[in-house]
Amino acid sequence: MALTQKIHGLYKGTVEKITKHRTVSAFKEKGVLSVDEFVLAGDNLVSKCPTWSWESGEPSKRVDYLPADKQFLITRNVPCLRRASAVEEEYEAAGGEYLLDDEDDWVATHGNPKETKQREEEDLPSIETLEIGKSRTIQAIPSYFGGEQEDDIPDMSEYEDTEDHDPATLPSSYFVAHEPDDDDFLHTRTYGISITYDKYFQTPRVWLTGYDESRMPLQPELALEDVSQDHAHQTVTIEDHPHLQGKHASIHPCKHARVMKKIIEVILSSGAEPEVDKYLFIFLKFVASVIPTIEYDYTMDFELGSSSL
């Protein structure tokens, strides 16, 4: 597997060096982006979601077909509360699943598990089942409800307090603040998510930079624990980041154009006109099926012509 990946990487790198980048739009026909369209879509993502920003990267790794200050997109400190394997069963039972690509098993899952919703409804008590016995009647407090039964209200002057409550004599334990136990804090993994333009596949490509619960760099292989198990060893690979140091987990872009093309076809069939500057919003929605527990902000509503996702 590693040898095959290395050979493909060398071939891909050679092709990228000898071919020009895409300049003609094929957004609707093929689901791909030209360089200018990638920059346009990135600008829109940054303007609508301030958690994302453009990065210039290291000067030695910059590509000349992208602006020097817009080499890739990144969002940092994205929480990941649970491992993806821990929620596989919940996602299988969740409502609102739809197949993005019947050939490649791209599935987007939204909504809460049906079983959870059903249990919540069963746990809600019915007012008809609540009975108030005659021996347990509800008494209104006159001072709250405007009553005039002043005789029922005790006179505080009848009570004599013979004890001296000098604040200085109170036990010191009342003023001791205890440090909460470390177990009381929820420690989570966090990720930096970056998006580069893949010249060979002519689509965006997602990279994951993980940090463990102690904020130490996470080994790229451990990031597979936060990837849907259907994609962990097929769609996600461990490779060198084109702009950042070291190995990173990456969602391989070989099927991105095909999936995006099918989504665009659905939009067109609904009578809406897809807009290329919204490309990354759509893209991040289907990527969520691969990394379901990494909670980046992709849920904002946006208009796609006369329709919306």
Tab-separated table of N, CA, C and O in Angstrom, residues 112-190:
chain	number	residue	atom	x	y	z
A	112	ASN	N	-30.934	13.575	14.521
A	112	ASN	CA	-30.686	12.767	15.698
A	112	ASN	C	-31.130	11.339	15.454
A	112	ASN	O	-32.011	11.065	14.641
A	113	PRO	N	-30.539	10.366	16.167
A	113	PRO	CA	-30.958	8.990	16.006
A	113	PRO	C	-32.441	8.835	16.289
A	113	PRO	O	-32.972	9.425	17.225
A	114	LYS	N	-33.102	8.030	15.466
A	114	LYS	CA	-34.537	7.846	15.618
A	114	LYS	C	-34.875	7.265	16.979
A	114	LYS	O	-35.849	7.627	17.614
A	115	GLU	N	-34.051	6.324	17.455
A	115	GLU	CA	-34.310	5.695	18.726
A	115	GLU	C	-34.248	6.710	19.854
A	115	GLU	O	-35.040	6.683	20.778
A	116	THR	N	-33.296	7.634	19.766
A	116	THR	CA	-33.163	8.654	20.788
A	116	THR	C	-34.390	9.548	20.826
A	116	THR	O	-34.910	9.879	21.883
A	117	LYS	N	-34.858	9.941	19.626
A	117	LYS	CA	-36.047	10.783	19.567
A	117	LYS	C	-37.250	10.062	20.172
A	117	LYS	O	-38.045	10.635	20.898
A	118	GLN	N	-37.367	8.755	19.876
A	118	GLN	CA	-38.497	7.988	20.363
A	118	GLN	C	-38.450	7.892	21.882
A	118	GLN	O	-39.450	8.028	22.566
A	119	ARG	N	-37.246	7.679	22.420
A	119	ARG	CA	-37.116	7.585	23.870
A	119	ARG	C	-37.458	8.894	24.543
A	119	ARG	O	-38.076	8.933	25.606
A	120	GLU	N	-37.051	10.009	23.919
A	120	GLU	CA	-37.354	11.302	24.493
A	120	GLU	C	-38.852	11.515	24.576
A	120	GLU	O	-39.367	12.045	25.553
A	121	GLU	N	-39.575	11.091	23.521
A	121	GLU	CA	-41.021	11.248	23.521
A	121	GLU	C	-41.658	10.365	24.581
A	121	GLU	O	-42.619	10.747	25.234
A	122	GLU	N	-41.113	9.131	24.778
A	122	GLU	CA	-41.673	8.224	25.761
A	122	GLU	C	-41.434	8.719	27.177
A	122	GLU	O	-42.208	8.463	28.079
A	123	ASP	N	-40.333	9.454	27.384
A	123	ASP	CA	-39.986	9.916	28.722
A	123	ASP	C	-40.784	11.135	29.149
A	123	ASP	O	-40.797	11.490	30.318
A	124	LEU	N	-41.464	11.797	28.186
A	124	LEU	CA	-42.230	12.980	28.534
A	124	LEU	C	-43.523	12.573	29.234
A	124	LEU	O	-44.337	11.826	28.683
A	125	PRO	N	-43.767	13.028	30.475
A	125	PRO	CA	-44.990	12.645	31.179
A	125	PRO	C	-46.204	13.348	30.596
A	125	PRO	O	-46.117	14.486	30.135
A	126	SER	N	-47.334	12.664	30.608
A	126	SER	CA	-48.581	13.253	30.135
A	126	SER	C	-49.272	13.926	31.300
A	126	SER	O	-49.314	13.399	32.418
A	127	ILE	N	-49.842	15.083	31.069
A	127	ILE	CA	-50.515	15.805	32.144
A	127	ILE	C	-51.726	15.036	32.636
A	127	ILE	O	-52.180	15.203	33.764
A	128	GLU	N	-52.272	14.154	31.763
A	128	GLU	CA	-53.436	13.367	32.147
A	128	GLU	C	-53.101	12.333	33.211
A	128	GLU	O	-53.964	11.846	33.914
A	129	THR	N	-51.810	11.951	33.284
A	129	THR	CA	-51.416	10.928	34.248
A	129	THR	C	-51.083	11.514	35.609
A	129	THR	O	-50.825	10.781	36.549
A	130	LEU	N	-51.047	12.839	35.704
A	130	LEU	CA	-50.727	13.487	36.970
A	130	LEU	C	-52.007	13.721	37.751
A	130	LEU	O	-52.927	14.388	37.281
A	131	GLU	N	-52.111	13.145	38.975
A	131	GLU	CA	-53.299	13.281	39.798
A	131	GLU	C	-52.940	13.964	41.113
A	131	GLU	O	-51.921	13.647	41.742
A	132	ILE	N	-53.776	14.862	41.538
A	132	ILE	CA	-53.584	15.549	42.807
A	132	ILE	C	-54.675	15.099	43.753
A	132	ILE	O	-55.856	15.353	43.513
A	133	GLY	N	-54.318	14.369	44.786
A	133	GLY	CA	-55.301	13.852	45.735
A	133	GLY	C	-55.890	14.944	46.610
A	133	GLY	O	-55.324	16.028	46.755
A	134	LYS	N	-57.007	14.645	47.232
A	134	LYS	CA	-57.655	15.629	48.093
A	134	LYS	C	-56.798	15.951	49.302
A	134	LYS	O	-56.852	17.043	49.841
A	135	SER	N	-56.042	14.968	49.738
A	135	SER	CA	-55.212	15.174	50.918
A	135	SER	C	-53.939	15.938	50.601
A	135	SER	O	-53.187	16.283	51.497
A	136	ARG	N	-53.674	16.203	49.322
A	136	ARG	CA	-52.453	16.894	48.919
A	136	ARG	C	-52.806	18.073	48.024
A	136	ARG	O	-52.342	18.192	46.912
A	137	THR	N	-53.688	18.929	48.543
A	137	THR	CA	-54.113	20.085	47.765
A	137	THR	C	-53.009	21.121	47.732
A	137	THR	O	-52.130	21.149	48.590
A	138	ILE	N	-53.073	21.968	46.729
A	138	ILE	CA	-52.073	23.019	46.565
A	138	ILE	C	-52.559	24.277	47.267
A	138	ILE	O	-53.650	24.774	46.987
A	139	GLN	N	-51.766	24.806	48.220
A	139	GLN	CA	-52.134	26.003	48.973
A	139	GLN	C	-51.431	27.212	48.384
A	139	GLN	O	-50.221	27.200	48.198
A	140	ALA	N	-52.187	28.232	48.074
A	140	ALA	CA	-51.597	29.456	47.571
A	140	ALA	C	-51.033	30.271	48.718
A	140	ALA	O	-51.605	30.327	49.795
A	141	ILE	N	-49.894	30.911	48.483
A	141	ILE	CA	-49.289	31.772	49.489
A	141	ILE	C	-49.867	33.166	49.326
A	141	ILE	O	-49.706	33.788	48.272
A	142	PRO	N	-50.579	33.681	50.326
A	142	PRO	CA	-51.270	34.969	50.163
A	142	PRO	C	-50.377	36.097	49.717
A	142	PRO	O	-50.760	36.919	48.899
A	143	SER	N	-49.151	36.168	50.261
A	143	SER	CA	-48.279	37.282	49.902
A	143	SER	C	-47.887	37.264	48.449
A	143	SER	O	-47.499	38.268	47.891
A	144	TYR	N	-47.947	36.085	47.819
A	144	TYR	CA	-47.601	35.970	46.403
A	144	TYR	C	-48.794	36.212	45.491
A	144	TYR	O	-48.652	36.680	44.377
A	145	PHE	N	-49.965	35.819	45.967
A	145	PHE	CA	-51.126	35.845	45.087
A	145	PHE	C	-52.147	36.906	45.481
A	145	PHE	O	-53.279	36.877	45.046
A	146	GLY	N	-51.767	37.831	46.354
A	146	GLY	CA	-52.652	38.957	46.657
A	146	GLY	C	-53.718	38.643	47.672
A	146	GLY	O	-54.717	39.357	47.753
A	147	GLY	N	-53.584	37.571	48.442
A	147	GLY	CA	-54.584	37.214	49.448
A	147	GLY	C	-54.513	38.149	50.639
A	147	GLY	O	-53.568	38.917	50.816
A	148	GLU	N	-55.539	38.092	51.512
A	148	GLU	CA	-55.604	38.982	52.662
A	148	GLU	C	-55.552	38.225	53.973
A	148	GLU	O	-55.952	38.722	55.005
A	149	GLN	N	-55.111	36.970	53.954
A	149	GLN	CA	-55.076	36.169	55.166
A	149	GLN	C	-53.814	36.494	55.944
A	149	GLN	O	-52.883	35.715	56.053
A	150	GLU	N	-53.770	37.716	56.533
A	150	GLU	CA	-52.575	38.173	57.213
A	150	GLU	C	-52.308	37.373	58.470
A	150	GLU	O	-51.174	37.313	58.943
A	151	ASP	N	-53.370	36.749	59.052
A	151	ASP	CA	-53.178	35.984	60.282
A	151	ASP	C	-52.317	34.764	60.056
A	151	ASP	O	-51.718	34.235	60.986
A	152	ASP	N	-52.270	34.283	58.824
A	152	ASP	CA	-51.494	33.080	58.539
A	152	ASP	C	-50.015	33.382	58.392
A	152	ASP	O	-49.192	32.475	58.341
A	153	ILE	N	-49.650	34.671	58.292
A	153	ILE	CA	-48.262	35.033	58.106
A	153	ILE	C	-47.632	35.276	59.469
A	153	ILE	O	-48.088	36.124	60.232
A	154	PRO	N	-46.611	34.508	59.823
A	154	PRO	CA	-46.002	34.686	61.150
A	154	PRO	C	-45.325	36.034	61.268
A	154	PRO	O	-44.787	36.564	60.309
A	155	ASP	N	-45.389	36.590	62.493
A	155	ASP	CA	-44.740	37.863	62.788
A	155	ASP	C	-43.330	37.570	63.263
A	155	ASP	O	-43.127	36.926	64.299
A	156	MET	N	-42.348	38.062	62.534
A	156	MET	CA	-40.965	37.760	62.866
A	156	MET	C	-40.545	38.361	64.199
A	156	MET	O	-39.596	37.922	64.820
A	157	SER	N	-41.276	39.372	64.658
A	157	SER	CA	-40.917	39.994	65.940
A	157	SER	C	-41.207	39.079	67.109
A	157	SER	O	-40.747	39.311	68.227
A	158	GLU	N	-42.035	38.029	66.878
A	158	GLU	CA	-42.349	37.100	67.954
A	158	GLU	C	-41.188	36.171	68.261
A	158	GLU	O	-41.170	35.487	69.268
A	159	TYR	N	-40.249	36.111	67.327
A	159	TYR	CA	-39.121	35.219	67.507
A	159	TYR	C	-37.908	36.014	67.955
A	159	TYR	O	-37.527	36.989	67.314
A	160	GLU	N	-37.304	35.594	69.075
A	160	GLU	CA	-36.119	36.264	69.583
A	160	GLU	C	-34.899	35.416	69.262
A	160	GLU	O	-34.865	34.228	69.581
A	161	ASP	N	-33.940	36.022	68.647
A	161	ASP	CA	-32.706	35.334	68.305
A	161	ASP	C	-31.683	35.642	69.381
A	161	ASP	O	-31.222	36.781	69.501
A	162	THR	N	-31.378	34.654	70.200
A	162	THR	CA	-30.481	34.858	71.330
A	162	THR	C	-29.029	34.587	70.977
A	162	THR	O	-28.140	34.801	71.794
A	163	GLU	N	-28.748	34.077	69.779
A	163	GLU	CA	-27.386	33.759	69.401
A	163	GLU	C	-26.743	34.934	68.676
A	163	GLU	O	-27.395	35.642	67.925
A	164	ASP	N	-25.459	35.094	68.918
A	164	ASP	CA	-24.709	36.158	68.270
A	164	ASP	C	-24.041	35.603	67.017
A	164	ASP	O	-23.179	34.735	67.115
A	165	HIS	N	-24.472	36.075	65.820
A	165	HIS	CA	-23.941	35.577	64.552
A	165	HIS	C	-22.950	36.577	63.983
A	165	HIS	O	-23.154	37.156	62.920
A	166	ASP	N	-21.873	36.820	64.704
A	166	ASP	CA	-20.802	37.675	64.208
A	166	ASP	C	-20.119	36.964	63.040
A	166	ASP	O	-19.654	35.836	63.197
A	167	PRO	N	-20.059	37.571	61.852
A	167	PRO	CA	-19.434	36.899	60.697
A	167	PRO	C	-18.034	36.406	60.986
A	167	PRO	O	-17.584	35.421	60.430
A	168	ALA	N	-17.344	37.107	61.899
A	168	ALA	CA	-15.960	36.705	62.190
A	168	ALA	C	-15.895	35.385	62.939
A	168	ALA	O	-14.846	34.738	62.990
A	169	THR	N	-17.050	34.975	63.559
A	169	THR	CA	-17.039	33.733	64.344
A	169	THR	C	-17.483	32.531	63.554
A	169	THR	O	-17.513	31.427	64.074
A	170	LEU	N	-17.881	32.724	62.291
A	170	LEU	CA	-18.315	31.596	61.476
A	170	LEU	C	-17.144	30.665	61.209
A	170	LEU	O	-16.004	31.111	61.093
A	171	PRO	N	-17.402	29.362	61.082
A	171	PRO	CA	-16.318	28.413	60.802
A	171	PRO	C	-15.589	28.774	59.525
A	171	PRO	O	-16.188	29.191	58.540
A	172	SER	N	-14.278	28.623	59.546
A	172	SER	CA	-13.466	29.022	58.402
A	172	SER	C	-13.742	28.174	57.175
A	172	SER	O	-13.455	28.579	56.065
A	173	SER	N	-14.333	26.974	57.355
A	173	SER	CA	-14.594	26.099	56.215
A	173	SER	C	-15.569	26.708	55.239
A	173	SER	O	-15.629	26.315	54.078
A	174	TYR	N	-16.368	27.678	55.693
A	174	TYR	CA	-17.324	28.321	54.801
A	174	TYR	C	-16.627	29.172	53.748
A	174	TYR	O	-17.212	29.536	52.758
A	175	PHE	N	-15.375	29.507	53.993
A	175	PHE	CA	-14.671	30.425	53.111
A	175	PHE	C	-13.563	29.746	52.318
A	175	PHE	O	-12.794	30.403	51.642
A	176	VAL	N	-13.495	28.424	52.383
A	176	VAL	CA	-12.446	27.692	51.688
A	176	VAL	C	-12.931	27.309	50.300
A	176	VAL	O	-13.968	26.674	50.146
A	177	ALA	N	-12.222	27.725	49.265
A	177	ALA	CA	-12.548	27.354	47.887
A	177	ALA	C	-11.697	26.158	47.498
A	177	ALA	O	-10.467	26.184	47.613
A	178	HIS	N	-12.354	25.094	47.078
A	178	HIS	CA	-11.653	23.868	46.726
A	178	HIS	C	-11.393	23.819	45.220
A	178	HIS	O	-12.274	24.118	44.421
A	179	GLU	N	-10.191	23.479	44.837
A	179	GLU	CA	-9.826	23.328	43.435
A	179	GLU	C	-10.563	22.128	42.852
A	179	GLU	O	-10.539	21.040	43.425
A	180	PRO	N	-11.286	22.295	41.736
A	180	PRO	CA	-12.003	21.150	41.162
A	180	PRO	C	-11.040	20.078	40.693
A	180	PRO	O	-9.917	20.358	40.274
A	181	ASP	N	-11.489	18.845	40.818
A	181	ASP	CA	-10.670	17.726	40.369
A	181	ASP	C	-10.452	17.796	38.875
A	181	ASP	O	-11.294	18.297	38.126
A	182	ASP	N	-9.319	17.270	38.438
A	182	ASP	CA	-8.995	17.274	37.014
A	182	ASP	C	-10.012	16.476	36.221
A	182	ASP	O	-10.265	16.747	35.057
A	183	ASP	N	-10.639	15.482	36.875
A	183	ASP	CA	-11.623	14.635	36.189
A	183	ASP	C	-12.899	15.398	35.860
A	183	ASP	O	-13.733	14.925	35.094
A	184	ASP	N	-13.084	16.566	36.510
A	184	ASP	CA	-14.299	17.329	36.270
A	184	ASP	C	-14.264	18.069	34.937
A	184	ASP	O	-15.269	18.596	34.493
A	185	PHE	N	-13.099	18.152	34.311
A	185	PHE	CA	-12.963	18.830	33.030
A	185	PHE	C	-13.055	17.826	31.883
A	185	PHE	O	-12.546	16.711	31.981
A	186	LEU	N	-13.718	18.248	30.825
A	186	LEU	CA	-13.827	17.403	29.645
A	186	LEU	C	-12.653	17.693	28.720
A	186	LEU	O	-12.543	18.782	28.170
A	187	HIS	N	-11.758	16.726	28.591
A	187	HIS	CA	-10.601	16.889	27.724
A	187	HIS	C	-10.937	16.344	26.343
A	187	HIS	O	-11.423	15.217	26.217
A	188	THR	N	-10.700	17.122	25.332
A	188	THR	CA	-11.059	16.712	23.979
A	188	THR	C	-9.875	16.869	23.040
A	188	THR	O	-8.973	17.656	23.278
A	189	ARG	N	-9.929	16.106	21.979
A	189	ARG	CA	-8.980	16.333	20.897
A	189	ARG	C	-9.397	17.588	20.135
A	189	ARG	O	-10.571	17.951	20.119
A	190	THR	N	-8.426	18.223	19.529
A	190	THR	CA	-8.715	19.358	18.657
A	190	THR	C	-7.983	19.156	17.332
A	190	THR	O	-6.987	18.430	17.269
